Amino acid sequence: MTQTSREEKKAKVIEVLNKARAMELHAIGQYMNQHYALDDMDFGELAAQMKLIAIDEMRHAEMFAERVKELGGEPTTEPADNVERGQAVDVIFGFDTELEDGALAEYNAFLAVCLACGDSLSAKLFDDVIDEEQAHYNYFDNVAGHIKTLGAAFLAQKAGTSSATGLNTQGFVARKAAPPTPA
Ligand SMILES: [Fe+2]
Ligand SMILES: [Fe+2]
């Protein structure tokens, strides 16, 4: 393999890592905005889960940036899209399901690019992140489904619940994966 083609392959991987990082930066802003909105609407538990998912996306943004740096690139600071503001509670979860679905499709395509360029570490990174986006998708899709079928009855259960996430806040996936704390 010539030096040029190695460099070209590296540049392609850096490009998809940065595209993914831009999507993460967008998701962070979007979910933080929804976290505050849900808290204002007093759906504490929904707000808390949204905050934890935003924290997962922050970790993803860092992981993509670290890999970009390792490959000699410059991590992007530009989000892929603008944050939608003022969404109603029955809009938020369907919107986020779509966002995660888009990320799953894109990241699978990016993983294939990494493999084609012979970069198994970057491919593994996408593989790990895809697992977490799937967990986000499942959660958003569940909540969107409950709001659609149960509507006010479901939301009444969430009204007035606590939005506390505790100290040393872990993300949504890390928290789910943690073993139960002993009594
Ligand atoms: Fe993410
Ligand atoms: Fe996600």
Short mmCIF file of N, CA and C and ligand atoms in Angstrom, two decimals:
data_model
loop_
_atom_site.label_atom_id
_atom_site.label_comp_id
_atom_site.label_asym_id
_atom_site.label_seq_id
_atom_site.Cartn_x
_atom_site.Cartn_y
_atom_site.Cartn_z
N MET A 1 0.85 -1.20 0.00
CA MET A 1 0.00 0.00 0.00
C MET A 1 0.88 1.25 0.00
N THR A 2 0.55 2.17 -0.86
CA THR A 2 1.36 3.39 -0.92
C THR A 2 1.05 4.31 0.25
N GLN A 3 1.98 5.20 0.54
CA GLN A 3 1.80 6.16 1.63
C GLN A 3 0.56 7.02 1.38
N THR A 4 0.38 7.43 0.12
CA THR A 4 -0.75 8.31 -0.21
C THR A 4 -2.08 7.63 0.11
N SER A 5 -2.22 6.37 -0.27
CA SER A 5 -3.51 5.72 -0.03
C SER A 5 -3.75 5.51 1.46
N ARG A 6 -2.67 5.29 2.22
CA ARG A 6 -2.83 5.20 3.68
C ARG A 6 -3.34 6.51 4.24
N GLU A 7 -2.75 7.60 3.76
CA GLU A 7 -3.19 8.92 4.22
C GLU A 7 -4.62 9.21 3.80
N GLU A 8 -4.98 8.79 2.60
CA GLU A 8 -6.35 9.01 2.12
C GLU A 8 -7.35 8.24 2.97
N LYS A 9 -6.97 7.02 3.34
CA LYS A 9 -7.87 6.20 4.16
C LYS A 9 -8.05 6.82 5.54
N LYS A 10 -6.94 7.29 6.09
CA LYS A 10 -6.99 7.95 7.40
C LYS A 10 -7.92 9.18 7.34
N ALA A 11 -7.78 9.95 6.26
CA ALA A 11 -8.60 11.16 6.09
C ALA A 11 -10.08 10.80 6.01
N LYS A 12 -10.39 9.68 5.35
CA LYS A 12 -11.79 9.24 5.23
C LYS A 12 -12.36 8.87 6.60
N VAL A 13 -11.53 8.18 7.40
CA VAL A 13 -11.98 7.80 8.75
C VAL A 13 -12.18 9.05 9.61
N ILE A 14 -11.23 9.98 9.53
CA ILE A 14 -11.36 11.23 10.30
C ILE A 14 -12.65 11.95 9.90
N GLU A 15 -12.96 11.91 8.62
CA GLU A 15 -14.17 12.59 8.13
C GLU A 15 -15.43 11.98 8.75
N VAL A 16 -15.53 10.66 8.78
CA VAL A 16 -16.75 10.06 9.35
C VAL A 16 -16.79 10.21 10.87
N LEU A 17 -15.62 10.16 11.52
CA LEU A 17 -15.59 10.38 12.98
C LEU A 17 -16.08 11.80 13.29
N ASN A 18 -15.68 12.76 12.48
CA ASN A 18 -16.10 14.14 12.72
C ASN A 18 -17.57 14.35 12.38
N LYS A 19 -18.07 13.65 11.35
CA LYS A 19 -19.51 13.72 11.05
C LYS A 19 -20.31 13.20 12.24
N ALA A 20 -19.82 12.09 12.81
CA ALA A 20 -20.50 11.51 13.99
C ALA A 20 -20.41 12.47 15.17
N ARG A 21 -19.24 13.08 15.37
CA ARG A 21 -19.08 14.03 16.47
C ARG A 21 -20.04 15.21 16.31
N ALA A 22 -20.22 15.70 15.09
CA ALA A 22 -21.16 16.80 14.84
C ALA A 22 -22.58 16.39 15.20
N MET A 23 -22.95 15.14 14.90
CA MET A 23 -24.28 14.64 15.25
C MET A 23 -24.44 14.54 16.77
N GLU A 24 -23.37 14.14 17.45
CA GLU A 24 -23.41 14.07 18.92
C GLU A 24 -23.57 15.46 19.52
N LEU A 25 -22.84 16.45 18.96
CA LEU A 25 -22.93 17.82 19.48
C LEU A 25 -24.36 18.35 19.31
N HIS A 26 -24.99 18.00 18.19
CA HIS A 26 -26.39 18.38 17.98
C HIS A 26 -27.29 17.69 19.01
N ALA A 27 -27.08 16.39 19.20
CA ALA A 27 -27.93 15.63 20.14
C ALA A 27 -27.78 16.18 21.56
N ILE A 28 -26.56 16.54 21.95
CA ILE A 28 -26.32 17.09 23.30
C ILE A 28 -27.18 18.35 23.50
N GLY A 29 -27.09 19.28 22.55
CA GLY A 29 -27.85 20.54 22.66
C GLY A 29 -29.35 20.28 22.65
N GLN A 30 -29.78 19.37 21.77
CA GLN A 30 -31.21 19.06 21.66
C GLN A 30 -31.75 18.44 22.95
N TYR A 31 -31.04 17.46 23.48
CA TYR A 31 -31.54 16.75 24.66
C TYR A 31 -31.42 17.62 25.92
N MET A 32 -30.39 18.45 26.00
CA MET A 32 -30.32 19.37 27.15
C MET A 32 -31.49 20.32 27.13
N ASN A 33 -31.81 20.86 25.94
CA ASN A 33 -32.95 21.77 25.81
C ASN A 33 -34.25 21.07 26.23
N GLN A 34 -34.42 19.82 25.81
CA GLN A 34 -35.64 19.06 26.16
C GLN A 34 -35.65 18.71 27.65
N HIS A 35 -34.46 18.47 28.21
CA HIS A 35 -34.37 18.20 29.64
C HIS A 35 -34.93 19.38 30.44
N TYR A 36 -34.49 20.59 30.09
CA TYR A 36 -34.98 21.77 30.82
C TYR A 36 -36.48 21.97 30.58
N ALA A 37 -36.91 21.74 29.33
CA ALA A 37 -38.34 21.92 28.98
C ALA A 37 -39.21 20.94 29.77
N LEU A 38 -38.79 19.68 29.84
CA LEU A 38 -39.56 18.67 30.57
C LEU A 38 -39.58 18.98 32.06
N ASP A 39 -38.47 19.52 32.56
CA ASP A 39 -38.40 19.92 33.97
C ASP A 39 -39.39 21.07 34.22
N ASP A 40 -39.43 22.04 33.30
CA ASP A 40 -40.38 23.16 33.42
C ASP A 40 -41.82 22.67 33.41
N MET A 41 -42.09 21.62 32.60
CA MET A 41 -43.45 21.06 32.52
C MET A 41 -43.75 20.16 33.71
N ASP A 42 -42.74 19.97 34.60
CA ASP A 42 -42.87 19.18 35.83
C ASP A 42 -42.98 17.67 35.59
N PHE A 43 -42.47 17.21 34.45
CA PHE A 43 -42.37 15.76 34.22
C PHE A 43 -40.97 15.31 34.65
N GLY A 44 -40.74 15.32 35.97
CA GLY A 44 -39.41 15.14 36.53
C GLY A 44 -38.67 13.91 36.04
N GLU A 45 -39.35 12.76 36.09
CA GLU A 45 -38.67 11.51 35.71
C GLU A 45 -38.25 11.53 34.23
N LEU A 46 -39.12 12.08 33.39
CA LEU A 46 -38.78 12.16 31.95
C LEU A 46 -37.60 13.12 31.75
N ALA A 47 -37.59 14.21 32.54
CA ALA A 47 -36.49 15.18 32.47
C ALA A 47 -35.17 14.52 32.89
N ALA A 48 -35.22 13.74 33.98
CA ALA A 48 -34.00 13.10 34.50
C ALA A 48 -33.42 12.12 33.48
N GLN A 49 -34.27 11.31 32.86
CA GLN A 49 -33.78 10.34 31.86
C GLN A 49 -33.17 11.08 30.67
N MET A 50 -33.81 12.19 30.30
CA MET A 50 -33.30 12.98 29.16
C MET A 50 -31.91 13.53 29.48
N LYS A 51 -31.73 14.00 30.72
CA LYS A 51 -30.42 14.51 31.15
C LYS A 51 -29.36 13.40 31.05
N LEU A 52 -29.72 12.21 31.50
CA LEU A 52 -28.76 11.10 31.49
C LEU A 52 -28.39 10.71 30.05
N ILE A 53 -29.37 10.77 29.15
CA ILE A 53 -29.09 10.45 27.75
C ILE A 53 -28.18 11.52 27.14
N ALA A 54 -28.40 12.79 27.49
CA ALA A 54 -27.52 13.87 27.02
C ALA A 54 -26.08 13.60 27.49
N ILE A 55 -25.94 13.09 28.71
CA ILE A 55 -24.60 12.78 29.25
C ILE A 55 -23.95 11.64 28.44
N ASP A 56 -24.74 10.64 28.04
CA ASP A 56 -24.20 9.59 27.15
C ASP A 56 -23.65 10.22 25.87
N GLU A 57 -24.42 11.17 25.31
CA GLU A 57 -24.01 11.78 24.03
C GLU A 57 -22.73 12.61 24.22
N MET A 58 -22.58 13.22 25.41
CA MET A 58 -21.34 13.96 25.69
C MET A 58 -20.13 13.01 25.68
N ARG A 59 -20.33 11.84 26.28
CA ARG A 59 -19.26 10.84 26.30
C ARG A 59 -18.94 10.41 24.87
N HIS A 60 -19.98 10.20 24.06
CA HIS A 60 -19.73 9.82 22.65
C HIS A 60 -18.94 10.91 21.92
N ALA A 61 -19.33 12.16 22.14
CA ALA A 61 -18.65 13.28 21.46
C ALA A 61 -17.16 13.30 21.84
N GLU A 62 -16.88 13.02 23.11
CA GLU A 62 -15.48 12.96 23.58
C GLU A 62 -14.74 11.78 22.94
N MET A 63 -15.40 10.61 22.90
CA MET A 63 -14.75 9.42 22.34
C MET A 63 -14.40 9.63 20.86
N PHE A 64 -15.32 10.23 20.11
CA PHE A 64 -15.03 10.48 18.69
C PHE A 64 -13.89 11.49 18.56
N ALA A 65 -13.89 12.52 19.42
CA ALA A 65 -12.83 13.54 19.36
C ALA A 65 -11.47 12.92 19.68
N GLU A 66 -11.43 12.05 20.71
CA GLU A 66 -10.16 11.43 21.09
C GLU A 66 -9.60 10.59 19.95
N ARG A 67 -10.48 9.87 19.26
CA ARG A 67 -10.01 9.04 18.13
C ARG A 67 -9.54 9.93 16.96
N VAL A 68 -10.25 11.03 16.72
CA VAL A 68 -9.82 11.98 15.67
C VAL A 68 -8.42 12.49 15.99
N LYS A 69 -8.19 12.85 17.25
CA LYS A 69 -6.87 13.36 17.67
C LYS A 69 -5.79 12.29 17.49
N GLU A 70 -6.14 11.05 17.87
CA GLU A 70 -5.18 9.94 17.73
C GLU A 70 -4.74 9.77 16.27
N LEU A 71 -5.68 10.06 15.35
CA LEU A 71 -5.38 9.89 13.92
C LEU A 71 -4.75 11.15 13.33
N GLY A 72 -4.53 12.17 14.19
CA GLY A 72 -3.86 13.38 13.72
C GLY A 72 -4.79 14.43 13.15
N GLY A 73 -6.10 14.27 13.39
CA GLY A 73 -7.08 15.24 12.87
C GLY A 73 -7.49 16.26 13.92
N GLU A 74 -8.38 17.14 13.51
CA GLU A 74 -8.89 18.19 14.40
C GLU A 74 -10.38 17.93 14.65
N PRO A 75 -10.78 17.69 15.92
CA PRO A 75 -12.20 17.43 16.20
C PRO A 75 -13.07 18.65 15.88
N THR A 76 -14.17 18.42 15.18
CA THR A 76 -15.07 19.53 14.83
C THR A 76 -15.75 20.08 16.08
N THR A 77 -16.10 21.37 16.02
CA THR A 77 -16.86 21.99 17.10
C THR A 77 -18.26 22.38 16.62
N GLU A 78 -18.58 22.05 15.36
CA GLU A 78 -19.86 22.47 14.77
C GLU A 78 -20.92 21.38 14.87
N PRO A 79 -22.05 21.66 15.53
CA PRO A 79 -23.14 20.67 15.56
C PRO A 79 -23.70 20.44 14.16
N ALA A 80 -24.21 19.23 13.92
CA ALA A 80 -24.73 18.86 12.60
C ALA A 80 -26.01 19.62 12.25
N ASP A 81 -26.71 20.11 13.25
CA ASP A 81 -28.01 20.74 12.99
C ASP A 81 -28.34 21.72 14.11
N ASN A 82 -29.39 22.52 13.88
CA ASN A 82 -29.85 23.45 14.92
C ASN A 82 -30.76 22.73 15.91
N VAL A 83 -30.82 23.25 17.13
CA VAL A 83 -31.70 22.69 18.16
C VAL A 83 -33.12 23.19 17.92
N GLU A 84 -34.07 22.25 17.93
CA GLU A 84 -35.50 22.61 17.87
C GLU A 84 -35.95 22.99 19.27
N ARG A 85 -36.58 24.14 19.39
CA ARG A 85 -37.00 24.61 20.71
C ARG A 85 -38.51 24.59 20.84
N GLY A 86 -38.98 24.60 22.09
CA GLY A 86 -40.42 24.76 22.36
C GLY A 86 -41.28 23.60 21.92
N GLN A 87 -40.73 22.38 21.89
CA GLN A 87 -41.52 21.23 21.48
C GLN A 87 -42.46 20.79 22.62
N ALA A 88 -43.67 20.37 22.25
CA ALA A 88 -44.62 19.84 23.24
C ALA A 88 -44.17 18.44 23.66
N VAL A 89 -44.66 18.00 24.81
CA VAL A 89 -44.24 16.70 25.34
C VAL A 89 -44.60 15.55 24.38
N ASP A 90 -45.70 15.70 23.65
CA ASP A 90 -46.09 14.62 22.73
C ASP A 90 -45.32 14.68 21.40
N VAL A 91 -44.48 15.69 21.25
CA VAL A 91 -43.64 15.81 20.05
C VAL A 91 -42.22 15.30 20.35
N ILE A 92 -41.73 15.61 21.56
CA ILE A 92 -40.33 15.36 21.92
C ILE A 92 -39.89 13.93 21.66
N PHE A 93 -40.67 12.96 22.12
CA PHE A 93 -40.15 11.58 22.11
C PHE A 93 -40.18 10.93 20.72
N GLY A 94 -41.18 11.31 19.91
CA GLY A 94 -41.18 10.84 18.52
C GLY A 94 -40.02 11.46 17.75
N PHE A 95 -39.78 12.73 18.01
CA PHE A 95 -38.68 13.46 17.38
C PHE A 95 -37.34 12.80 17.69
N ASP A 96 -37.15 12.47 18.98
CA ASP A 96 -35.88 11.87 19.40
C ASP A 96 -35.71 10.44 18.89
N THR A 97 -36.83 9.72 18.77
CA THR A 97 -36.78 8.37 18.19
C THR A 97 -36.22 8.46 16.76
N GLU A 98 -36.72 9.45 16.00
CA GLU A 98 -36.24 9.67 14.63
C GLU A 98 -34.75 10.02 14.60
N LEU A 99 -34.36 10.86 15.56
CA LEU A 99 -32.95 11.30 15.65
C LEU A 99 -32.04 10.09 15.88
N GLU A 100 -32.43 9.23 16.81
CA GLU A 100 -31.62 8.05 17.12
C GLU A 100 -31.63 7.07 15.94
N ASP A 101 -32.79 6.95 15.28
CA ASP A 101 -32.89 6.06 14.13
C ASP A 101 -31.93 6.53 13.03
N GLY A 102 -31.88 7.83 12.82
CA GLY A 102 -30.95 8.40 11.83
C GLY A 102 -29.51 8.13 12.22
N ALA A 103 -29.20 8.28 13.52
CA ALA A 103 -27.84 8.05 14.00
C ALA A 103 -27.45 6.58 13.79
N LEU A 104 -28.40 5.67 14.08
CA LEU A 104 -28.11 4.23 13.90
C LEU A 104 -27.75 3.93 12.44
N ALA A 105 -28.53 4.49 11.52
CA ALA A 105 -28.28 4.24 10.09
C ALA A 105 -26.92 4.83 9.67
N GLU A 106 -26.67 6.07 10.09
CA GLU A 106 -25.41 6.74 9.72
C GLU A 106 -24.21 6.02 10.33
N TYR A 107 -24.30 5.67 11.60
CA TYR A 107 -23.14 5.07 12.27
C TYR A 107 -22.83 3.68 11.70
N ASN A 108 -23.86 2.96 11.29
CA ASN A 108 -23.60 1.68 10.62
C ASN A 108 -22.86 1.90 9.31
N ALA A 109 -23.25 2.94 8.57
CA ALA A 109 -22.55 3.26 7.31
C ALA A 109 -21.12 3.71 7.61
N PHE A 110 -20.94 4.50 8.69
CA PHE A 110 -19.59 4.98 9.05
C PHE A 110 -18.70 3.81 9.48
N LEU A 111 -19.29 2.86 10.21
CA LEU A 111 -18.54 1.66 10.64
C LEU A 111 -18.00 0.92 9.40
N ALA A 112 -18.85 0.81 8.38
CA ALA A 112 -18.43 0.13 7.14
C ALA A 112 -17.28 0.87 6.47
N VAL A 113 -17.32 2.21 6.52
CA VAL A 113 -16.22 3.02 5.95
C VAL A 113 -14.91 2.71 6.69
N CYS A 114 -15.01 2.64 8.05
CA CYS A 114 -13.80 2.36 8.86
C CYS A 114 -13.22 1.00 8.50
N LEU A 115 -14.09 0.00 8.34
CA LEU A 115 -13.61 -1.35 8.00
C LEU A 115 -12.97 -1.35 6.61
N ALA A 116 -13.61 -0.66 5.67
CA ALA A 116 -13.08 -0.59 4.30
C ALA A 116 -11.71 0.10 4.29
N CYS A 117 -11.49 0.99 5.25
CA CYS A 117 -10.21 1.70 5.34
C CYS A 117 -9.22 0.97 6.25
N GLY A 118 -9.60 -0.21 6.71
CA GLY A 118 -8.68 -1.02 7.51
C GLY A 118 -8.47 -0.50 8.93
N ASP A 119 -9.44 0.28 9.45
CA ASP A 119 -9.31 0.84 10.80
C ASP A 119 -10.29 0.13 11.75
N SER A 120 -9.83 -0.96 12.34
CA SER A 120 -10.72 -1.76 13.19
C SER A 120 -11.02 -1.08 14.52
N LEU A 121 -10.09 -0.25 15.00
CA LEU A 121 -10.34 0.46 16.27
C LEU A 121 -11.50 1.46 16.12
N SER A 122 -11.48 2.22 15.04
CA SER A 122 -12.57 3.18 14.81
C SER A 122 -13.88 2.43 14.56
N ALA A 123 -13.80 1.30 13.87
CA ALA A 123 -14.99 0.48 13.63
C ALA A 123 -15.57 -0.03 14.96
N LYS A 124 -14.67 -0.44 15.86
CA LYS A 124 -15.10 -0.92 17.18
C LYS A 124 -15.77 0.20 17.97
N LEU A 125 -15.22 1.41 17.85
CA LEU A 125 -15.81 2.57 18.52
C LEU A 125 -17.25 2.77 18.04
N PHE A 126 -17.44 2.73 16.71
CA PHE A 126 -18.81 2.88 16.19
C PHE A 126 -19.70 1.74 16.69
N ASP A 127 -19.15 0.54 16.74
CA ASP A 127 -19.92 -0.62 17.20
C ASP A 127 -20.41 -0.40 18.64
N ASP A 128 -19.52 0.07 19.51
CA ASP A 128 -19.87 0.33 20.91
C ASP A 128 -20.93 1.43 21.02
N VAL A 129 -20.74 2.49 20.25
CA VAL A 129 -21.67 3.63 20.33
C VAL A 129 -23.04 3.22 19.78
N ILE A 130 -23.05 2.40 18.71
CA ILE A 130 -24.32 1.93 18.13
C ILE A 130 -25.16 1.21 19.19
N ASP A 131 -24.52 0.40 20.03
CA ASP A 131 -25.23 -0.28 21.12
C ASP A 131 -25.98 0.70 22.01
N GLU A 132 -25.30 1.81 22.33
CA GLU A 132 -25.91 2.80 23.23
C GLU A 132 -27.01 3.58 22.53
N GLU A 133 -26.81 3.89 21.23
CA GLU A 133 -27.87 4.61 20.50
C GLU A 133 -29.11 3.73 20.40
N GLN A 134 -28.89 2.42 20.28
CA GLN A 134 -30.04 1.50 20.23
C GLN A 134 -30.82 1.54 21.55
N ALA A 135 -30.10 1.62 22.67
CA ALA A 135 -30.76 1.72 23.99
C ALA A 135 -31.54 3.03 24.09
N HIS A 136 -30.97 4.12 23.54
CA HIS A 136 -31.70 5.40 23.54
C HIS A 136 -32.95 5.29 22.67
N TYR A 137 -32.77 4.71 21.47
CA TYR A 137 -33.90 4.53 20.55
C TYR A 137 -35.02 3.77 21.25
N ASN A 138 -34.66 2.66 21.92
CA ASN A 138 -35.68 1.83 22.57
C ASN A 138 -36.45 2.62 23.63
N TYR A 139 -35.71 3.40 24.42
CA TYR A 139 -36.35 4.19 25.47
C TYR A 139 -37.29 5.25 24.86
N PHE A 140 -36.78 6.02 23.90
CA PHE A 140 -37.60 7.08 23.29
C PHE A 140 -38.84 6.48 22.61
N ASP A 141 -38.64 5.37 21.93
CA ASP A 141 -39.74 4.73 21.22
C ASP A 141 -40.80 4.23 22.21
N ASN A 142 -40.37 3.69 23.34
CA ASN A 142 -41.30 3.23 24.38
C ASN A 142 -42.13 4.38 24.91
N VAL A 143 -41.43 5.48 25.27
CA VAL A 143 -42.15 6.62 25.85
C VAL A 143 -43.11 7.22 24.80
N ALA A 144 -42.63 7.36 23.56
CA ALA A 144 -43.50 7.89 22.49
C ALA A 144 -44.73 7.01 22.34
N GLY A 145 -44.54 5.70 22.42
CA GLY A 145 -45.65 4.74 22.31
C GLY A 145 -46.65 4.89 23.45
N HIS A 146 -46.13 5.04 24.68
CA HIS A 146 -47.01 5.21 25.85
C HIS A 146 -47.82 6.50 25.74
N ILE A 147 -47.16 7.56 25.29
CA ILE A 147 -47.86 8.84 25.17
C ILE A 147 -48.96 8.73 24.10
N LYS A 148 -48.66 8.00 23.04
CA LYS A 148 -49.63 7.84 21.95
C LYS A 148 -50.84 7.02 22.40
N THR A 149 -50.57 5.91 23.10
CA THR A 149 -51.67 5.00 23.42
C THR A 149 -52.37 5.38 24.73
N LEU A 150 -51.61 5.84 25.74
CA LEU A 150 -52.20 6.13 27.05
C LEU A 150 -52.43 7.62 27.29
N GLY A 151 -51.66 8.45 26.57
CA GLY A 151 -51.84 9.89 26.64
C GLY A 151 -51.81 10.45 28.05
N ALA A 152 -52.90 11.11 28.44
CA ALA A 152 -52.96 11.83 29.72
C ALA A 152 -52.73 10.89 30.91
N ALA A 153 -53.18 9.65 30.80
CA ALA A 153 -53.03 8.71 31.93
C ALA A 153 -51.55 8.44 32.21
N PHE A 154 -50.78 8.28 31.14
CA PHE A 154 -49.34 8.04 31.27
C PHE A 154 -48.66 9.29 31.82
N LEU A 155 -49.00 10.44 31.25
CA LEU A 155 -48.34 11.69 31.66
C LEU A 155 -48.70 12.06 33.10
N ALA A 156 -49.90 11.70 33.54
CA ALA A 156 -50.31 11.99 34.92
C ALA A 156 -49.40 11.26 35.91
N GLN A 157 -48.94 10.06 35.52
CA GLN A 157 -48.02 9.29 36.38
C GLN A 157 -46.66 9.96 36.50
N LYS A 158 -46.29 10.73 35.48
CA LYS A 158 -44.96 11.36 35.45
C LYS A 158 -44.99 12.76 36.07
N ALA A 159 -46.17 13.37 36.12
CA ALA A 159 -46.28 14.75 36.64
C ALA A 159 -45.90 14.78 38.11
N GLY A 160 -45.04 15.73 38.45
CA GLY A 160 -44.66 15.92 39.85
C GLY A 160 -43.61 14.94 40.35
N THR A 161 -43.10 14.05 39.49
CA THR A 161 -42.04 13.12 39.92
C THR A 161 -40.71 13.87 40.01
N SER A 162 -39.76 13.26 40.69
CA SER A 162 -38.48 13.92 40.93
C SER A 162 -37.59 13.91 39.69
N SER A 163 -36.91 15.02 39.47
CA SER A 163 -35.95 15.08 38.35
C SER A 163 -34.52 14.88 38.85
N ALA A 164 -34.37 14.48 40.11
CA ALA A 164 -33.02 14.33 40.68
C ALA A 164 -32.28 13.16 40.02
N THR A 165 -31.01 13.38 39.71
CA THR A 165 -30.19 12.29 39.16
C THR A 165 -29.02 11.98 40.07
N GLY A 166 -28.93 12.65 41.21
CA GLY A 166 -27.90 12.35 42.20
C GLY A 166 -26.55 12.96 41.85
N LEU A 167 -25.60 12.74 42.74
CA LEU A 167 -24.23 13.24 42.52
C LEU A 167 -23.49 12.25 41.62
N ASN A 168 -22.33 12.66 41.14
CA ASN A 168 -21.51 11.79 40.28
C ASN A 168 -22.37 11.14 39.19
N THR A 169 -23.09 11.98 38.47
CA THR A 169 -24.08 11.48 37.53
C THR A 169 -23.47 10.65 36.41
N GLN A 170 -23.93 9.41 36.31
CA GLN A 170 -23.55 8.57 35.18
C GLN A 170 -24.60 8.75 34.10
N GLY A 171 -24.27 8.35 32.92
CA GLY A 171 -25.22 8.44 31.83
C GLY A 171 -26.30 7.38 31.92
N PHE A 172 -27.20 7.42 30.96
CA PHE A 172 -28.36 6.52 30.90
C PHE A 172 -27.93 5.06 30.77
N VAL A 173 -27.04 4.78 29.83
CA VAL A 173 -26.62 3.40 29.58
C VAL A 173 -25.77 2.87 30.73
N ALA A 174 -24.82 3.69 31.22
CA ALA A 174 -23.94 3.27 32.32
C ALA A 174 -24.76 2.94 33.56
N ARG A 175 -25.77 3.77 33.81
CA ARG A 175 -26.61 3.56 34.99
C ARG A 175 -27.39 2.25 34.87
N LYS A 176 -27.92 1.99 33.66
CA LYS A 176 -28.70 0.75 33.44
C LYS A 176 -27.81 -0.48 33.58
N ALA A 177 -26.53 -0.33 33.14
CA ALA A 177 -25.61 -1.47 33.14
C ALA A 177 -25.05 -1.74 34.53
N ALA A 178 -25.15 -0.75 35.42
CA ALA A 178 -24.55 -0.91 36.75
C ALA A 178 -25.28 -1.98 37.55
N PRO A 179 -24.53 -2.78 38.32
CA PRO A 179 -25.18 -3.80 39.14
C PRO A 179 -26.01 -3.14 40.23
N PRO A 180 -27.08 -3.78 40.70
CA PRO A 180 -27.89 -3.16 41.73
C PRO A 180 -27.06 -2.91 43.00
N THR A 181 -27.30 -1.75 43.62
CA THR A 181 -26.54 -1.45 44.84
C THR A 181 -27.05 -2.33 45.98
N PRO A 182 -26.12 -2.89 46.78
CA PRO A 182 -26.55 -3.76 47.85
C PRO A 182 -27.38 -3.01 48.90
N ALA A 183 -28.32 -3.69 49.49
CA ALA A 183 -29.21 -3.06 50.47
C ALA A 183 -28.44 -2.77 51.76
FE FE B 1 -24.50 9.32 20.79
FE FE B 2 -28.29 8.62 21.41
#
